[in-house]
């Protein structure tokens, strides 16, 4: 009998229809065998042997997908190793129990974090733990080689290594009962153009091996055992999807220019080098926001100047036009495991971003030196997050200059003029935009935070998600004001918050005169296509008309 299901969290666009393949993972639960005092040494040896094998495997896979490089870093982590060995010694337990216990606790710490990105890192730890357990138990991991016909894979959860092992000739999409949209599994599906839905509660009890499934990765619609009419409807959707994709691909070969010749800079946001590569594959003009905190989060120590320099330099070489590096934006809901921060009652209004950088000058200088050195390899720009006063901007600029002088004295090369921009994401910054514009090289509007601070709506709180509105007149008025202030001083104004990748806002923002849009790389084709099909003159007229009736807005 036909059954329907609606999934809220969509992971990767696309339409698929095929037989269900239910994936059951091997039993990797730890065995509870006793260990004598003498046997403890053997257990430690087992651990080191497994570690060596896991590392060799991951390093072999790192060439295919950069994610496995970060997995190797987890497997190699000295703190994790120390904790596992201590657990064995102190509780006299076997290596399997120690690995399962310590990695499970580490994953739980990440899972409890508010930030979606950090939350999903728990899946990475579990994936590495699974590899250890497979080696320790002498069993093999999931094997998908038995899939030899088109299927939609249905599983409780998948690991990134599972997705990497899928043969996309046969696997047409996947649905998991658990998992999140920002997990690496979702990101990998998006990169591979594989339709995917995650968090499909109860899906496993609704399908059997003989089920036929239709899925829509954009709307979250799932139909199990569809009737003829439903099959036809999905075939129509698939055709339309392919047509749209072809149109976007064609649009990608042309510049982001409106019908009447107005050119817009379409850039991408990135959190690592993989994102920069994806951005370039999607013809991004440059990187409008390089979020550096993920680089800090992946390590077990503050990344050194050399470590940061290597990444920024590579990113600068990959990005043909600008590479906008945002200085560290931790605090709020983004924590670093190795950096002790007091619990704050109201972290979004607490010690975060530039406030930390200006207080911890050593950290700030290490990062600025790495950025300045990378500026010799491309068009690097510095972006300062969370400013509320000109004093902060002046002090940050002074430290940049100090770093430049030091580097010159040390004979290290950097560009003579590295633009320094202000991320406009606080109401104070909007209200002082005219003054900020006089002392900065560019603006980038961070709507994700700006909306939460303007509307007093927590961006991560589901209960008030309905009030979090980028189209609220106060937000639009703030955006318009920042653009005007920037243009008044002839500096470019960009936007790097999610609103920049929202196709409903594109016309409005173009009409307001926004110079640069920066968004997730995957959004670029759709937005580019939208721009190519609109008229700048018309959008400007609409905005002008709305401005006249602005008093009605609120
Ligand atoms: C923003 O606040 O709009 C932004 C782009 O930064 P983040 O989402 O990293 O806070
Ligand atoms: Mg922000």
mmCIF file with all atom_site columns, N, CA and C in Angstrom, residues 89-120:
data_model
loop_
_atom_site.group_PDB
_atom_site.id
_atom_site.type_symbol
_atom_site.label_atom_id
_atom_site.label_alt_id
_atom_site.label_comp_id
_atom_site.label_asym_id
_atom_site.label_entity_id
_atom_site.label_seq_id
_atom_site.pdbx_PDB_ins_code
_atom_site.Cartn_x
_atom_site.Cartn_y
_atom_site.Cartn_z
_atom_site.occupancy
_atom_site.B_iso_or_equiv
_atom_site.pdbx_formal_charge
_atom_site.auth_seq_id
_atom_site.auth_comp_id
_atom_site.auth_asym_id
_atom_site.auth_atom_id
_atom_site.pdbx_PDB_model_num
ATOM 1  N N  . UNK A 1 89  ? 44.136 1.382  31.834 1.00 0.00 ? 89  UNK A N  1
ATOM 2  C CA . UNK A 1 89  ? 44.934 1.179  33.058 1.00 0.00 ? 89  UNK A CA 1
ATOM 3  C C  . UNK A 1 89  ? 44.078 1.360  34.301 1.00 0.00 ? 89  UNK A C  1
ATOM 4  N N  . UNK A 1 90  ? 43.339 2.464  34.336 1.00 0.00 ? 90  UNK A N  1
ATOM 5  C CA . UNK A 1 90  ? 42.639 2.810  35.575 1.00 0.00 ? 90  UNK A CA 1
ATOM 6  C C  . UNK A 1 90  ? 41.410 1.965  35.839 1.00 0.00 ? 90  UNK A C  1
ATOM 7  N N  . UNK A 1 91  ? 40.731 1.531  34.781 1.00 0.00 ? 91  UNK A N  1
ATOM 8  C CA . UNK A 1 91  ? 39.503 0.754  35.032 1.00 0.00 ? 91  UNK A CA 1
ATOM 9  C C  . UNK A 1 91  ? 39.706 -0.725 34.725 1.00 0.00 ? 91  UNK A C  1
ATOM 10 N N  . UNK A 1 92  ? 40.943 -1.056 34.352 1.00 0.00 ? 92  UNK A N  1
ATOM 11 C CA . UNK A 1 92  ? 41.282 -2.434 34.059 1.00 0.00 ? 92  UNK A CA 1
ATOM 12 C C  . UNK A 1 92  ? 40.354 -3.050 32.999 1.00 0.00 ? 92  UNK A C  1
ATOM 13 N N  . UNK A 1 93  ? 40.008 -2.262 31.992 1.00 0.00 ? 93  UNK A N  1
ATOM 14 C CA . UNK A 1 93  ? 39.087 -2.777 30.971 1.00 0.00 ? 93  UNK A CA 1
ATOM 15 C C  . UNK A 1 93  ? 39.850 -3.083 29.688 1.00 0.00 ? 93  UNK A C  1
ATOM 16 N N  . UNK A 1 94  ? 39.220 -3.846 28.827 1.00 0.00 ? 94  UNK A N  1
ATOM 17 C CA . UNK A 1 94  ? 39.890 -4.209 27.572 1.00 0.00 ? 94  UNK A CA 1
ATOM 18 C C  . UNK A 1 94  ? 39.891 -3.033 26.591 1.00 0.00 ? 94  UNK A C  1
ATOM 19 N N  . UNK A 1 95  ? 40.680 -3.163 25.538 1.00 0.00 ? 95  UNK A N  1
ATOM 20 C CA . UNK A 1 95  ? 40.872 -2.047 24.608 1.00 0.00 ? 95  UNK A CA 1
ATOM 21 C C  . UNK A 1 95  ? 39.584 -1.673 23.872 1.00 0.00 ? 95  UNK A C  1
ATOM 22 N N  . UNK A 1 96  ? 38.736 -2.655 23.592 1.00 0.00 ? 96  UNK A N  1
ATOM 23 C CA . UNK A 1 96  ? 37.490 -2.350 22.862 1.00 0.00 ? 96  UNK A CA 1
ATOM 24 C C  . UNK A 1 96  ? 36.577 -1.465 23.714 1.00 0.00 ? 96  UNK A C  1
ATOM 25 N N  . UNK A 1 97  ? 36.459 -1.823 25.002 1.00 0.00 ? 97  UNK A N  1
ATOM 26 C CA . UNK A 1 97  ? 35.610 -1.014 25.891 1.00 0.00 ? 97  UNK A CA 1
ATOM 27 C C  . UNK A 1 97  ? 36.184 0.393  26.059 1.00 0.00 ? 97  UNK A C  1
ATOM 28 N N  . UNK A 1 98  ? 37.531 0.465  26.158 1.00 0.00 ? 98  UNK A N  1
ATOM 29 C CA . UNK A 1 98  ? 38.163 1.768  26.356 1.00 0.00 ? 98  UNK A CA 1
ATOM 30 C C  . UNK A 1 98  ? 37.955 2.661  25.127 1.00 0.00 ? 98  UNK A C  1
ATOM 31 N N  . UNK A 1 99  ? 38.145 2.105  23.946 1.00 0.00 ? 99  UNK A N  1
ATOM 32 C CA . UNK A 1 99  ? 37.968 2.895  22.719 1.00 0.00 ? 99  UNK A CA 1
ATOM 33 C C  . UNK A 1 99  ? 36.509 3.352  22.598 1.00 0.00 ? 99  UNK A C  1
ATOM 34 N N  . UNK A 1 100 ? 35.589 2.390  22.820 1.00 0.00 ? 100 UNK A N  1
ATOM 35 C CA . UNK A 1 100 ? 34.161 2.744  22.687 1.00 0.00 ? 100 UNK A CA 1
ATOM 36 C C  . UNK A 1 100 ? 33.781 3.807  23.716 1.00 0.00 ? 100 UNK A C  1
ATOM 37 N N  . UNK A 1 101 ? 34.272 3.652  24.949 1.00 0.00 ? 101 UNK A N  1
ATOM 38 C CA . UNK A 1 101 ? 33.907 4.594  26.022 1.00 0.00 ? 101 UNK A CA 1
ATOM 39 C C  . UNK A 1 101 ? 34.445 5.985  25.755 1.00 0.00 ? 101 UNK A C  1
ATOM 40 N N  . UNK A 1 102 ? 35.741 6.080  25.478 1.00 0.00 ? 102 UNK A N  1
ATOM 41 C CA . UNK A 1 102 ? 36.381 7.396  25.325 1.00 0.00 ? 102 UNK A CA 1
ATOM 42 C C  . UNK A 1 102 ? 35.865 8.118  24.067 1.00 0.00 ? 102 UNK A C  1
ATOM 43 N N  . UNK A 1 103 ? 35.776 7.397  22.955 1.00 0.00 ? 103 UNK A N  1
ATOM 44 C CA . UNK A 1 103 ? 35.302 8.075  21.732 1.00 0.00 ? 103 UNK A CA 1
ATOM 45 C C  . UNK A 1 103 ? 33.824 8.443  21.866 1.00 0.00 ? 103 UNK A C  1
ATOM 46 N N  . UNK A 1 104 ? 33.065 7.581  22.531 1.00 0.00 ? 104 UNK A N  1
ATOM 47 C CA . UNK A 1 104 ? 31.636 7.881  22.729 1.00 0.00 ? 104 UNK A CA 1
ATOM 48 C C  . UNK A 1 104 ? 31.468 9.156  23.537 1.00 0.00 ? 104 UNK A C  1
ATOM 49 N N  . UNK A 1 105 ? 32.286 9.303  24.584 1.00 0.00 ? 105 UNK A N  1
ATOM 50 C CA . UNK A 1 105 ? 32.178 10.517 25.409 1.00 0.00 ? 105 UNK A CA 1
ATOM 51 C C  . UNK A 1 105 ? 32.614 11.748 24.608 1.00 0.00 ? 105 UNK A C  1
ATOM 52 N N  . UNK A 1 106 ? 33.694 11.599 23.837 1.00 0.00 ? 106 UNK A N  1
ATOM 53 C CA . UNK A 1 106 ? 34.171 12.745 23.042 1.00 0.00 ? 106 UNK A CA 1
ATOM 54 C C  . UNK A 1 106 ? 33.094 13.166 22.037 1.00 0.00 ? 106 UNK A C  1
ATOM 55 N N  . UNK A 1 107 ? 32.460 12.165 21.409 1.00 0.00 ? 107 UNK A N  1
ATOM 56 C CA . UNK A 1 107 ? 31.412 12.483 20.426 1.00 0.00 ? 107 UNK A CA 1
ATOM 57 C C  . UNK A 1 107 ? 30.239 13.169 21.115 1.00 0.00 ? 107 UNK A C  1
ATOM 58 N N  . UNK A 1 108 ? 29.930 12.726 22.343 1.00 0.00 ? 108 UNK A N  1
ATOM 59 C CA . UNK A 1 108 ? 28.785 13.309 23.067 1.00 0.00 ? 108 UNK A CA 1
ATOM 60 C C  . UNK A 1 108 ? 29.028 14.786 23.384 1.00 0.00 ? 108 UNK A C  1
ATOM 61 N N  . UNK A 1 109 ? 30.294 15.142 23.673 1.00 0.00 ? 109 UNK A N  1
ATOM 62 C CA . UNK A 1 109 ? 30.620 16.546 23.968 1.00 0.00 ? 109 UNK A CA 1
ATOM 63 C C  . UNK A 1 109 ? 30.271 17.405 22.752 1.00 0.00 ? 109 UNK A C  1
ATOM 64 N N  . UNK A 1 110 ? 30.653 16.939 21.549 1.00 0.00 ? 110 UNK A N  1
ATOM 65 C CA . UNK A 1 110 ? 30.362 17.706 20.332 1.00 0.00 ? 110 UNK A CA 1
ATOM 66 C C  . UNK A 1 110 ? 28.856 17.742 20.061 1.00 0.00 ? 110 UNK A C  1
ATOM 67 N N  . UNK A 1 111 ? 28.234 16.593 20.335 1.00 0.00 ? 111 UNK A N  1
ATOM 68 C CA . UNK A 1 111 ? 26.800 16.496 20.061 1.00 0.00 ? 111 UNK A CA 1
ATOM 69 C C  . UNK A 1 111 ? 26.004 17.498 20.893 1.00 0.00 ? 111 UNK A C  1
ATOM 70 N N  . UNK A 1 112 ? 26.518 17.799 22.090 1.00 0.00 ? 112 UNK A N  1
ATOM 71 C CA . UNK A 1 112 ? 25.775 18.692 22.986 1.00 0.00 ? 112 UNK A CA 1
ATOM 72 C C  . UNK A 1 112 ? 25.948 20.162 22.613 1.00 0.00 ? 112 UNK A C  1
ATOM 73 N N  . UNK A 1 113 ? 26.845 20.444 21.671 1.00 0.00 ? 113 UNK A N  1
ATOM 74 C CA . UNK A 1 113 ? 27.067 21.851 21.309 1.00 0.00 ? 113 UNK A CA 1
ATOM 75 C C  . UNK A 1 113 ? 25.888 22.385 20.506 1.00 0.00 ? 113 UNK A C  1
ATOM 76 N N  . UNK A 1 114 ? 25.684 23.694 20.616 1.00 0.00 ? 114 UNK A N  1
ATOM 77 C CA . UNK A 1 114 ? 24.529 24.285 19.933 1.00 0.00 ? 114 UNK A CA 1
ATOM 78 C C  . UNK A 1 114 ? 24.770 24.455 18.445 1.00 0.00 ? 114 UNK A C  1
ATOM 79 N N  . UNK A 1 115 ? 26.016 24.782 18.120 1.00 0.00 ? 115 UNK A N  1
ATOM 80 C CA . UNK A 1 115 ? 26.335 25.056 16.726 1.00 0.00 ? 115 UNK A CA 1
ATOM 81 C C  . UNK A 1 115 ? 26.178 23.778 15.892 1.00 0.00 ? 115 UNK A C  1
ATOM 82 N N  . UNK A 1 116 ? 25.380 23.875 14.810 1.00 0.00 ? 116 UNK A N  1
ATOM 83 C CA . UNK A 1 116 ? 25.085 22.693 13.992 1.00 0.00 ? 116 UNK A CA 1
ATOM 84 C C  . UNK A 1 116 ? 26.362 22.065 13.429 1.00 0.00 ? 116 UNK A C  1
ATOM 85 N N  . UNK A 1 117 ? 27.291 22.928 13.011 1.00 0.00 ? 117 UNK A N  1
ATOM 86 C CA . UNK A 1 117 ? 28.524 22.424 12.405 1.00 0.00 ? 117 UNK A CA 1
ATOM 87 C C  . UNK A 1 117 ? 29.294 21.582 13.436 1.00 0.00 ? 117 UNK A C  1
ATOM 88 N N  . UNK A 1 118 ? 29.416 22.135 14.663 1.00 0.00 ? 118 UNK A N  1
ATOM 89 C CA . UNK A 1 118 ? 30.154 21.428 15.706 1.00 0.00 ? 118 UNK A CA 1
ATOM 90 C C  . UNK A 1 118 ? 29.438 20.135 16.089 1.00 0.00 ? 118 UNK A C  1
ATOM 91 N N  . UNK A 1 119 ? 28.126 20.218 16.184 1.00 0.00 ? 119 UNK A N  1
ATOM 92 C CA . UNK A 1 119 ? 27.313 19.053 16.522 1.00 0.00 ? 119 UNK A CA 1
ATOM 93 C C  . UNK A 1 119 ? 27.632 17.898 15.586 1.00 0.00 ? 119 UNK A C  1
ATOM 94 N N  . UNK A 1 120 ? 27.730 18.231 14.321 1.00 0.00 ? 120 UNK A N  1
ATOM 95 C CA . UNK A 1 120 ? 27.941 17.188 13.328 1.00 0.00 ? 120 UNK A CA 1
ATOM 96 C C  . UNK A 1 120 ? 29.345 16.596 13.369 1.00 0.00 ? 120 UNK A C  1
#
